[in-house]
Amino acid sequence: MASDIGIIGLGAMGRNLALNLIHQDIPVSVYSYQAKELTDFTQIQSEFPNINVSENLEDFLASLSKPKKILLMVTAGSAVDLVIDDIKALLEEDDIIIDAGNSHFEDTQRREANLKKDAIHYLGTGVSGGAMGARHGASIMVGGNHQAFANTESIFRALAAKGPDTPCYTHIGPAGSGHFVKMVHNGIEYGIMQILAETYGLLRPKNSNLEIAEIFSDLNATLLRSYLIDITAKVLRKEDDLTDASLVDMISDQAAQKGTGQWTVTAAMQLGVPIPTIVAAVTERNISAQKPQRTKNHAVYGSDANNIRANIDVNDIYGALLTSILLTYGQGIALIEAASEHYQWHISIVGVIRVWRDGCIIRADLLAPIEEALTDSSAPLFRQDWTVEIMSKHLPSLRHLASTAIASSISAPAMSSTLAYFDSYITDPLPTNLIQAQRDYFGAHSYQRNDKDGQYKTDWDQ
């Protein structure tokens, strides 16, 4: 039996995507450059006759129905180009390559243009949800030729989380748009994770990990209910198998990253979109990696942060998290809107939010009113009645937590940056008129006036 789809790369994500389809009785062919990964599938082949395990690319591609559909789940970067080079000569017109890894959107645009010369379709596809999402239902963001998407839609529907209303997959737009939206998704993920870590840091001096876990569990029964808050409570409850301590206390504070957060920051700077929460989150991961320097600096300057009993309560935490997380989503939405306009992608923001409602890492109940607001009104998100009500009611809590952190020598850059972002957006005039005057003074860059149109220059030393 010819397979509906072929998967190259059988690490955690590729393996679970294959298992997801196999358990739905969808014929799948698999191939890996790692012999061990192929062996694992060979062992289950007798249990699932709809799986075809190939030991070489020729047999793998020959086992696929036409047009051939090949899903790549390999490490982003040069590895993707190497696999494409290996299979391109074996493909035919209208065959489809689905890059489901975290490729940079500009690489996706380049690959799509190159393959188009040979009439081969390339779908840059963002997949969120981790290994569990891949196995049981992910959030899928597809970019590329619409007809190629239509020819593979049944596969995406099968792999997607079911969602509260619709399956969590969609065609985002032209080449690169799917991976761009997934990149921004990851940037939002960075921001929210940093905000939750800072909340934990504020609570840590006064509360045990179990008490903090209970606070997050209570928050998860409110509008803040989300995957990230849920797993935060579970992480804080986990005991270490090797000691009597909480496992989280035994984990190094050096936070790793794979680059998508940095890509988000770079894209935002290039498009002129402020995303300070995400910038702060990426910066803090960079600082966390400098463990030797931080340890030596601590010995010189010291810090009373761990001895401070911060004066905050659960209501403050709820309000601060609600406003800061809402603002983080808002920054990501603004970046996608700017990119859509710049690249002429015509992205439906409502469609993006709907795909994020389930399956992905940033899924949250808060996305439901965001989707509803963006569906019912053309007004910007933060000038809609419900948003104004939330910010007016709960912004003092964010202000209290950020100021408490500063006064207590507790690092909370994401909260502080998020608050400054909102304060700047509601300030008119900002003091940046002075910057314009300074630029004209030393560089004759000119400036605009408040009372007249046009550009002006001044001889400031006259």
GROMACS .gro file of C-alpha atoms in nm:
model
  462
    1MET     CA    1   0.000   0.000   0.000
    2ALA     CA    2   0.138   0.341  -0.096
    3SER     CA    3   0.179   0.578   0.199
    4ASP     CA    4  -0.009   0.909   0.222
    5ILE     CA    5   0.291   1.087   0.376
    6GLY     CA    6   0.660   1.024   0.435
    7ILE     CA    7   0.847   1.154   0.740
    8ILE     CA    8   1.223   1.213   0.743
    9GLY     CA    9   1.370   1.261   1.092
   10LEU     CA   10   1.250   1.043   1.377
   11GLY     CA   11   1.362   1.228   1.687
   12ALA     CA   12   1.107   1.311   1.956
   13MET     CA   13   0.892   1.530   1.728
   14GLY     CA   14   0.917   1.324   1.409
   15ARG     CA   15   0.856   0.998   1.593
   16ASN     CA   16   0.545   1.130   1.766
   17LEU     CA   17   0.403   1.285   1.449
   18ALA     CA   18   0.441   0.945   1.282
   19LEU     CA   19   0.277   0.765   1.574
   20ASN     CA   20  -0.008   1.017   1.570
   21LEU     CA   21  -0.086   0.933   1.206
   22ILE     CA   22  -0.027   0.560   1.243
   23HIS     CA   23  -0.278   0.536   1.527
   24GLN     CA   24  -0.532   0.705   1.301
   25ASP     CA   25  -0.477   0.431   1.037
   26ILE     CA   26  -0.310   0.673   0.796
   27PRO     CA   27  -0.037   0.495   0.593
   28VAL     CA   28   0.303   0.648   0.673
   29SER     CA   29   0.655   0.589   0.544
   30VAL     CA   30   0.947   0.680   0.769
   31TYR     CA   31   1.317   0.734   0.715
   32SER     CA   32   1.600   0.858   0.930
   33TYR     CA   33   1.969   0.920   0.885
   34GLN     CA   34   2.008   0.768   1.233
   35ALA     CA   35   2.001   0.387   1.223
   36LYS     CA   36   1.885   0.364   1.585
   37GLU     CA   37   1.569   0.565   1.507
   38LEU     CA   38   1.484   0.332   1.218
   39THR     CA   39   1.536   0.027   1.439
   40ASP     CA   40   1.282   0.157   1.690
   41PHE     CA   41   1.017   0.175   1.417
   42THR     CA   42   1.109  -0.162   1.271
   43GLN     CA   43   1.022  -0.315   1.607
   44ILE     CA   44   0.664  -0.185   1.594
   45GLN     CA   45   0.610  -0.254   1.224
   46SER     CA   46   0.441  -0.588   1.288
   47GLU     CA   47   0.188  -0.418   1.516
   48PHE     CA   48   0.102  -0.147   1.263
   49PRO     CA   49   0.090  -0.272   0.903
   50ASN     CA   50   0.025   0.084   0.778
   51ILE     CA   51   0.383   0.188   0.851
   52ASN     CA   52   0.661   0.148   0.595
   53VAL     CA   53   1.018   0.162   0.731
   54SER     CA   54   1.274   0.233   0.457
   55GLU     CA   55   1.648   0.189   0.485
   56ASN     CA   56   1.732   0.418   0.192
   57LEU     CA   57   1.583   0.730   0.037
   58GLU     CA   58   1.506   0.563  -0.297
   59ASP     CA   59   1.280   0.302  -0.136
   60PHE     CA   60   1.134   0.564   0.096
   61LEU     CA   61   1.027   0.794  -0.186
   62ALA     CA   62   0.908   0.506  -0.404
   63SER     CA   63   0.668   0.403  -0.127
   64LEU     CA   64   0.473   0.731  -0.140
   65SER     CA   65   0.153   0.799  -0.331
   66LYS     CA   66   0.157   1.082  -0.587
   67PRO     CA   67   0.201   1.368  -0.555
   68LYS     CA   68   0.465   1.271  -0.301
   69LYS     CA   69   0.435   1.445   0.035
   70ILE     CA   70   0.749   1.448   0.250
   71LEU     CA   71   0.752   1.597   0.597
   72LEU     CA   72   1.095   1.700   0.725
   73MET     CA   73   1.150   1.703   1.100
   74VAL     CA   74   1.524   1.769   1.113
   75THR     CA   75   1.735   2.029   1.289
   76ALA     CA   76   1.683   2.378   1.145
   77GLY     CA   77   1.966   2.524   0.941
   78SER     CA   78   2.208   2.351   0.707
   79ALA     CA   79   2.065   2.005   0.782
   80VAL     CA   80   1.742   2.102   0.604
   81ASP     CA   81   1.934   2.210   0.293
   82LEU     CA   82   2.134   1.885   0.295
   83VAL     CA   83   1.818   1.672   0.307
   84ILE     CA   84   1.659   1.876   0.029
   85ASP     CA   85   1.970   1.824  -0.184
   86ASP     CA   86   1.949   1.449  -0.120
   87ILE     CA   87   1.586   1.409  -0.224
   88LYS     CA   88   1.536   1.680  -0.488
   89ALA     CA   89   1.663   1.470  -0.780
   90LEU     CA   90   1.421   1.193  -0.681
   91LEU     CA   91   1.114   1.419  -0.681
   92GLU     CA   92   0.875   1.507  -0.961
   93GLU     CA   93   0.662   1.803  -1.059
   94ASP     CA   94   0.400   1.898  -0.796
   95ASP     CA   95   0.559   1.688  -0.521
   96ILE     CA   96   0.545   1.860  -0.182
   97ILE     CA   97   0.810   1.908   0.087
   98ILE     CA   98   0.678   2.010   0.431
   99ASP     CA   99   0.945   2.164   0.654
  100ALA     CA  100   0.794   2.120   1.000
  101GLY     CA  101   1.101   2.228   1.197
  102ASN     CA  102   1.185   2.568   1.343
  103SER     CA  103   1.344   2.708   1.026
  104HIS     CA  104   1.408   3.080   0.995
  105PHE     CA  105   1.141   3.231   0.772
  106GLU     CA  106   1.397   3.385   0.535
  107ASP     CA  107   1.554   3.041   0.480
  108THR     CA  108   1.206   2.913   0.404
  109GLN     CA  109   1.149   3.187   0.146
  110ARG     CA  110   1.483   3.104  -0.019
  111ARG     CA  111   1.412   2.731  -0.031
  112GLU     CA  112   1.061   2.781  -0.165
  113ALA     CA  113   1.192   3.003  -0.448
  114ASN     CA  114   1.465   2.755  -0.541
  115LEU     CA  115   1.234   2.453  -0.545
  116LYS     CA  116   0.969   2.642  -0.740
  117LYS     CA  117   1.208   2.643  -1.039
  118ASP     CA  118   1.164   2.264  -1.052
  119ALA     CA  119   0.787   2.285  -0.990
  120ILE     CA  120   0.833   2.131  -0.644
  121HIS     CA  121   0.620   2.284  -0.365
  122TYR     CA  122   0.767   2.379  -0.029
  123LEU     CA  123   0.547   2.439   0.273
  124GLY     CA  124   0.724   2.607   0.566
  125THR     CA  125   0.517   2.481   0.857
  126GLY     CA  126   0.534   2.584   1.221
  127VAL     CA  127   0.440   2.305   1.462
  128SER     CA  128   0.392   2.382   1.831
  129GLY     CA  129   0.305   2.158   2.123
  130GLY     CA  130   0.625   1.968   2.189
  131ALA     CA  131   0.643   1.590   2.178
  132MET     CA  132   0.304   1.548   2.347
  133GLY     CA  133   0.140   1.784   2.098
  134ALA     CA  134   0.298   1.597   1.808
  135ARG     CA  135   0.160   1.271   1.945
  136HIS     CA  136  -0.190   1.382   2.050
  137GLY     CA  137  -0.261   1.703   1.855
  138ALA     CA  138  -0.047   2.005   1.774
  139SER     CA  139  -0.095   2.365   1.665
  140ILE     CA  140   0.004   2.389   1.298
  141MET     CA  141   0.086   2.707   1.103
  142VAL     CA  142   0.137   2.648   0.730
  143GLY     CA  143   0.295   2.888   0.483
  144GLY     CA  144   0.338   2.840   0.106
  145ASN     CA  145   0.144   2.758  -0.208
  146HIS     CA  146  -0.227   2.735  -0.131
  147GLN     CA  147  -0.293   2.446  -0.371
  148ALA     CA  148  -0.010   2.247  -0.212
  149PHE     CA  149  -0.169   2.318   0.126
  150ALA     CA  150  -0.505   2.196  -0.004
  151ASN     CA  151  -0.339   1.875  -0.127
  152THR     CA  152  -0.194   1.809   0.220
  153GLU     CA  153  -0.478   1.949   0.434
  154SER     CA  154  -0.604   1.606   0.537
  155ILE     CA  155  -0.262   1.535   0.694
  156PHE     CA  156  -0.260   1.864   0.881
  157ARG     CA  157  -0.614   1.805   1.002
  158ALA     CA  158  -0.517   1.464   1.134
  159LEU     CA  159  -0.210   1.599   1.318
  160ALA     CA  160  -0.380   1.906   1.466
  161ALA     CA  161  -0.530   1.952   1.809
  162LYS     CA  162  -0.908   1.955   1.789
  163GLY     CA  163  -0.952   2.299   1.946
  164PRO     CA  164  -1.259   2.440   2.122
  165ASP     CA  165  -1.434   2.520   1.792
  166THR     CA  166  -1.213   2.413   1.499
  167PRO     CA  167  -0.901   2.201   1.445
  168CYS     CA  168  -0.585   2.399   1.527
  169TYR     CA  169  -0.427   2.423   1.183
  170THR     CA  170  -0.448   2.689   0.915
  171HIS     CA  171  -0.289   2.822   0.601
  172ILE     CA  172  -0.120   3.139   0.727
  173GLY     CA  173  -0.017   3.280   0.389
  174PRO     CA  174   0.266   3.277   0.131
  175ALA     CA  175   0.614   3.132   0.172
  176GLY     CA  176   0.779   3.216   0.504
  177SER     CA  177   0.463   3.332   0.678
  178GLY     CA  178   0.401   3.003   0.862
  179HIS     CA  179   0.750   2.993   1.008
  180PHE     CA  180   0.732   3.365   1.091
  181VAL     CA  181   0.413   3.316   1.293
  182LYS     CA  182   0.567   3.014   1.469
  183MET     CA  183   0.876   3.226   1.546
  184VAL     CA  184   0.658   3.495   1.705
  185HIS     CA  185   0.469   3.224   1.895
  186ASN     CA  186   0.803   3.120   2.042
  187GLY     CA  187   0.887   3.481   2.127
  188ILE     CA  188   0.559   3.514   2.317
  189GLU     CA  189   0.644   3.186   2.488
  190TYR     CA  190   0.979   3.333   2.599
  191GLY     CA  191   0.805   3.640   2.739
  192ILE     CA  192   0.537   3.453   2.936
  193MET     CA  193   0.788   3.203   3.075
  194GLN     CA  194   1.008   3.490   3.198
  195ILE     CA  195   0.710   3.664   3.359
  196LEU     CA  196   0.618   3.341   3.540
  197ALA     CA  197   0.979   3.293   3.650
  198GLU     CA  198   0.988   3.647   3.790
  199THR     CA  199   0.663   3.584   3.977
  200TYR     CA  200   0.820   3.273   4.126
  201GLY     CA  201   1.126   3.483   4.216
  202LEU     CA  202   0.909   3.734   4.400
  203LEU     CA  203   0.726   3.462   4.591
  204ARG     CA  204   1.032   3.250   4.670
  205PRO     CA  205   1.165   3.449   4.970
  206LYS     CA  206   0.837   3.415   5.159
  207ASN     CA  207   0.687   3.086   5.041
  208SER     CA  208   0.786   2.723   4.996
  209ASN     CA  209   0.774   2.568   4.651
  210LEU     CA  210   0.460   2.377   4.747
  211GLU     CA  211   0.293   2.699   4.859
  212ILE     CA  212   0.391   2.871   4.534
  213ALA     CA  213   0.260   2.570   4.342
  214GLU     CA  214  -0.073   2.609   4.518
  215ILE     CA  215  -0.085   2.977   4.421
  216PHE     CA  216  -0.028   2.890   4.055
  217SER     CA  217  -0.290   2.614   4.075
  218ASP     CA  218  -0.543   2.865   4.210
  219LEU     CA  219  -0.454   3.107   3.930
  220ASN     CA  220  -0.511   2.827   3.682
  221ALA     CA  221  -0.878   2.821   3.786
  222THR     CA  222  -0.924   3.181   3.664
  223LEU     CA  223  -0.907   3.362   3.331
  224LEU     CA  224  -0.531   3.296   3.352
  225ARG     CA  225  -0.582   2.924   3.296
  226SER     CA  226  -0.310   2.814   3.056
  227TYR     CA  227  -0.070   2.536   2.972
  228LEU     CA  228   0.233   2.728   3.101
  229ILE     CA  229   0.077   2.811   3.437
  230ASP     CA  230  -0.043   2.453   3.472
  231ILE     CA  231   0.302   2.304   3.417
  232THR     CA  232   0.458   2.568   3.644
  233ALA     CA  233   0.252   2.434   3.935
  234LYS     CA  234   0.345   2.077   3.847
  235VAL     CA  235   0.717   2.161   3.821
  236LEU     CA  236   0.714   2.325   4.164
  237ARG     CA  237   0.552   2.017   4.323
  238LYS     CA  238   0.803   1.770   4.183
  239GLU     CA  239   1.040   1.617   4.438
  240ASP     CA  240   1.399   1.528   4.358
  241ASP     CA  241   1.465   1.152   4.344
  242LEU     CA  242   1.824   1.197   4.467
  243THR     CA  243   1.771   1.434   4.760
  244ASP     CA  244   1.496   1.548   4.994
  245ALA     CA  245   1.468   1.882   4.809
  246SER     CA  246   1.229   2.006   4.545
  247LEU     CA  247   1.365   1.914   4.204
  248VAL     CA  248   1.343   2.274   4.080
  249ASP     CA  249   1.586   2.379   4.357
  250MET     CA  250   1.842   2.132   4.222
  251ILE     CA  251   1.824   2.262   3.864
  252SER     CA  252   2.083   2.512   3.738
  253ASP     CA  253   1.961   2.867   3.679
  254GLN     CA  254   2.128   2.877   3.335
  255ALA     CA  255   1.833   2.887   3.093
  256ALA     CA  256   1.902   2.745   2.746
  257GLN     CA  257   1.760   2.869   2.418
  258LYS     CA  258   1.759   2.757   2.054
  259GLY     CA  259   1.744   3.095   1.880
  260THR     CA  260   1.380   3.159   1.791
  261GLY     CA  261   1.350   3.424   2.063
  262GLN     CA  262   1.653   3.606   1.926
  263TRP     CA  263   1.509   3.581   1.573
  264THR     CA  264   1.186   3.738   1.700
  265VAL     CA  265   1.376   4.029   1.855
  266THR     CA  266   1.579   4.083   1.536
  267ALA     CA  267   1.268   4.078   1.317
  268ALA     CA  268   1.093   4.325   1.547
  269MET     CA  269   1.387   4.565   1.539
  270GLN     CA  270   1.400   4.545   1.159
  271LEU     CA  271   1.027   4.616   1.131
  272GLY     CA  272   1.032   4.888   1.399
  273VAL     CA  273   0.791   4.707   1.632
  274PRO     CA  274   0.848   4.740   2.010
  275ILE     CA  275   0.841   4.403   2.189
  276PRO     CA  276   1.020   4.488   2.517
  277THR     CA  277   0.881   4.191   2.713
  278ILE     CA  278   1.033   3.946   2.467
  279VAL     CA  279   1.356   4.146   2.448
  280ALA     CA  280   1.383   4.131   2.828
  281ALA     CA  281   1.317   3.756   2.827
  282VAL     CA  282   1.590   3.687   2.569
  283THR     CA  283   1.831   3.919   2.750
  284GLU     CA  284   1.768   3.745   3.082
  285ARG     CA  285   1.841   3.405   2.928
  286ASN     CA  286   2.169   3.547   2.799
  287ILE     CA  287   2.252   3.680   3.146
  288SER     CA  288   2.154   3.351   3.308
  289ALA     CA  289   2.408   3.172   3.088
  290GLN     CA  290   2.687   3.387   3.235
  291LYS     CA  291   2.689   3.189   3.560
  292PRO     CA  292   3.061   3.232   3.650
  293GLN     CA  293   3.043   3.610   3.609
  294ARG     CA  294   2.720   3.633   3.810
  295THR     CA  295   2.869   3.426   4.093
  296LYS     CA  296   3.176   3.649   4.112
  297ASN     CA  297   2.967   3.966   4.090
  298HIS     CA  298   2.745   3.841   4.369
  299ALA     CA  299   3.052   3.797   4.590
  300VAL     CA  300   3.146   4.162   4.528
  301TYR     CA  301   2.809   4.334   4.543
  302GLY     CA  302   2.597   4.085   4.734
  303SER     CA  303   2.222   4.088   4.725
  304ASP     CA  304   1.956   4.080   4.991
  305ALA     CA  305   1.697   3.948   4.746
  306ASN     CA  306   1.670   3.605   4.908
  307ASN     CA  307   1.615   3.759   5.252
  308ILE     CA  308   1.341   4.002   5.147
  309ARG     CA  309   0.987   3.910   5.242
  310ALA     CA  310   0.816   4.086   4.951
  311ASN     CA  311   0.487   4.252   5.040
  312ILE     CA  312   0.258   4.101   4.776
  313ASP     CA  313  -0.060   3.895   4.780
  314VAL     CA  314  -0.247   3.668   4.541
  315ASN     CA  315  -0.466   3.949   4.408
  316ASP     CA  316  -0.154   4.142   4.312
  317ILE     CA  317  -0.016   3.835   4.135
  318TYR     CA  318  -0.340   3.778   3.945
  319GLY     CA  319  -0.361   4.136   3.824
  320ALA     CA  320   0.008   4.160   3.735
  321LEU     CA  321   0.004   3.834   3.540
  322LEU     CA  322  -0.321   3.917   3.363
  323THR     CA  323  -0.199   4.256   3.241
  324SER     CA  324   0.158   4.155   3.157
  325ILE     CA  325   0.059   3.837   2.972
  326LEU     CA  326  -0.213   4.025   2.781
  327LEU     CA  327   0.046   4.287   2.683
  328THR     CA  328   0.286   4.012   2.573
  329TYR     CA  329   0.024   3.864   2.341
  330GLY     CA  330  -0.043   4.217   2.217
  331GLN     CA  331   0.323   4.270   2.129
  332GLY     CA  332   0.331   3.945   1.932
  333ILE     CA  333   0.011   4.033   1.748
  334ALA     CA  334   0.151   4.375   1.655
  335LEU     CA  335   0.466   4.213   1.516
  336ILE     CA  336   0.267   3.968   1.301
  337GLU     CA  337   0.049   4.252   1.172
  338ALA     CA  338   0.357   4.457   1.081
  339ALA     CA  339   0.521   4.164   0.902
  340SER     CA  340   0.197   4.084   0.718
  341GLU     CA  341   0.182   4.438   0.585
  342HIS     CA  342   0.555   4.456   0.504
  343TYR     CA  343   0.568   4.125   0.317
  344GLN     CA  344   0.213   4.147   0.179
  345TRP     CA  345   0.117   3.818   0.343
  346HIS     CA  346  -0.244   3.918   0.424
  347ILE     CA  347  -0.243   3.719   0.748
  348SER     CA  348  -0.568   3.675   0.940
  349ILE     CA  349  -0.483   3.754   1.303
  350VAL     CA  350  -0.809   3.594   1.413
  351GLY     CA  351  -0.704   3.279   1.228
  352VAL     CA  352  -0.368   3.283   1.407
  353ILE     CA  353  -0.529   3.324   1.750
  354ARG     CA  354  -0.771   3.043   1.673
  355VAL     CA  355  -0.481   2.809   1.590
  356TRP     CA  356  -0.316   2.899   1.923
  357ARG     CA  357  -0.629   2.811   2.124
  358ASP     CA  358  -0.518   2.450   2.173
  359GLY     CA  359  -0.223   2.220   2.111
  360CYS     CA  360   0.049   2.484   2.137
  361ILE     CA  361   0.269   2.592   2.427
  362ILE     CA  362   0.106   2.936   2.464
  363ARG     CA  363  -0.252   2.808   2.464
  364ALA     CA  364  -0.458   2.989   2.726
  365ASP     CA  365  -0.816   3.080   2.812
  366LEU     CA  366  -0.719   3.445   2.768
  367LEU     CA  367  -0.696   3.387   2.393
  368ALA     CA  368  -1.074   3.335   2.372
  369PRO     CA  369  -1.168   3.697   2.456
  370ILE     CA  370  -0.877   3.819   2.243
  371GLU     CA  371  -1.015   3.623   1.947
  372GLU     CA  372  -1.365   3.750   2.014
  373ALA     CA  373  -1.248   4.111   2.039
  374LEU     CA  374  -1.047   4.095   1.718
  375THR     CA  375  -1.341   3.930   1.541
  376ASP     CA  376  -1.604   4.181   1.651
  377SER     CA  377  -1.412   4.507   1.629
  378SER     CA  378  -1.162   4.677   1.402
  379ALA     CA  379  -1.032   4.888   1.692
  380PRO     CA  380  -0.678   4.815   1.817
  381LEU     CA  381  -0.672   4.553   2.091
  382PHE     CA  382  -0.581   4.792   2.373
  383ARG     CA  383  -0.848   5.051   2.287
  384GLN     CA  384  -1.136   4.807   2.312
  385ASP     CA  385  -1.371   4.834   2.609
  386TRP     CA  386  -1.289   4.500   2.769
  387THR     CA  387  -0.913   4.559   2.743
  388VAL     CA  388  -0.942   4.910   2.883
  389GLU     CA  389  -1.143   4.770   3.173
  390ILE     CA  390  -0.880   4.502   3.246
  391MET     CA  391  -0.588   4.743   3.228
  392SER     CA  392  -0.762   5.010   3.437
  393LYS     CA  393  -0.854   4.761   3.707
  394HIS     CA  394  -0.539   4.550   3.725
  395LEU     CA  395  -0.252   4.772   3.612
  396PRO     CA  396  -0.189   4.890   3.971
  397SER     CA  397  -0.106   4.528   4.059
  398LEU     CA  398   0.160   4.510   3.787
  399ARG     CA  399   0.293   4.847   3.903
  400HIS     CA  400   0.306   4.721   4.263
  401LEU     CA  401   0.488   4.398   4.177
  402ALA     CA  402   0.741   4.571   3.951
  403SER     CA  403   0.815   4.841   4.207
  404THR     CA  404   0.835   4.582   4.488
  405ALA     CA  405   1.088   4.384   4.287
  406ILE     CA  406   1.303   4.691   4.230
  407ALA     CA  407   1.285   4.798   4.595
  408SER     CA  408   1.365   4.443   4.708
  409SER     CA  409   1.667   4.392   4.478
  410ILE     CA  410   1.479   4.116   4.295
  411SER     CA  411   1.542   4.099   3.921
  412ALA     CA  412   1.215   4.133   3.726
  413PRO     CA  413   1.312   4.277   3.387
  414ALA     CA  414   1.014   4.142   3.192
  415MET     CA  415   0.757   4.286   3.433
  416SER     CA  416   0.939   4.619   3.447
  417SER     CA  417   0.979   4.637   3.069
  418THR     CA  418   0.615   4.544   3.012
  419LEU     CA  419   0.501   4.818   3.248
  420ALA     CA  420   0.731   5.075   3.085
  421TYR     CA  421   0.601   4.968   2.743
  422PHE     CA  422   0.242   5.034   2.843
  423ASP     CA  423   0.327   5.360   3.021
  424SER     CA  424   0.503   5.482   2.707
  425TYR     CA  425   0.208   5.391   2.489
  426ILE     CA  426  -0.034   5.593   2.703
  427THR     CA  427   0.198   5.896   2.738
  428ASP     CA  428   0.152   6.201   2.518
  429PRO     CA  429   0.385   6.378   2.489
  430LEU     CA  430   0.688   6.160   2.552
  431PRO     CA  431   1.018   6.334   2.640
  432THR     CA  432   1.166   6.215   2.309
  433ASN     CA  433   1.133   6.566   2.166
  434LEU     CA  434   1.462   6.627   2.349
  435ILE     CA  435   1.621   6.340   2.156
  436GLN     CA  436   1.513   6.499   1.829
  437ALA     CA  437   1.672   6.826   1.936
  438GLN     CA  438   1.993   6.646   2.038
  439ARG     CA  439   2.010   6.463   1.703
  440ASP     CA  440   1.971   6.788   1.515
  441TYR     CA  441   2.235   6.953   1.736
  442PHE     CA  442   2.514   6.701   1.673
  443GLY     CA  443   2.413   6.562   1.334
  444ALA     CA  444   2.190   6.821   1.164
  445HIS     CA  445   1.930   6.544   1.124
  446SER     CA  446   1.638   6.794   1.135
  447TYR     CA  447   1.317   6.769   1.334
  448GLN     CA  448   0.943   6.821   1.302
  449ARG     CA  449   0.748   7.089   1.485
  450ASN     CA  450   0.418   7.054   1.669
  451ASP     CA  451   0.266   7.366   1.513
  452LYS     CA  452   0.379   7.345   1.150
  453ASP     CA  453   0.437   7.083   0.881
  454GLY     CA  454   0.778   7.013   0.732
  455GLN     CA  455   1.133   6.943   0.847
  456TYR     CA  456   1.338   7.204   1.035
  457LYS     CA  457   1.701   7.253   1.131
  458THR     CA  458   1.850   7.489   1.387
  459ASP     CA  459   2.196   7.636   1.437
  460TRP     CA  460   2.200   7.552   1.805
  461ASP     CA  461   2.522   7.740   1.883
  462GLN     CA  462   2.412   8.067   1.726
   0.00000   0.00000   0.00000
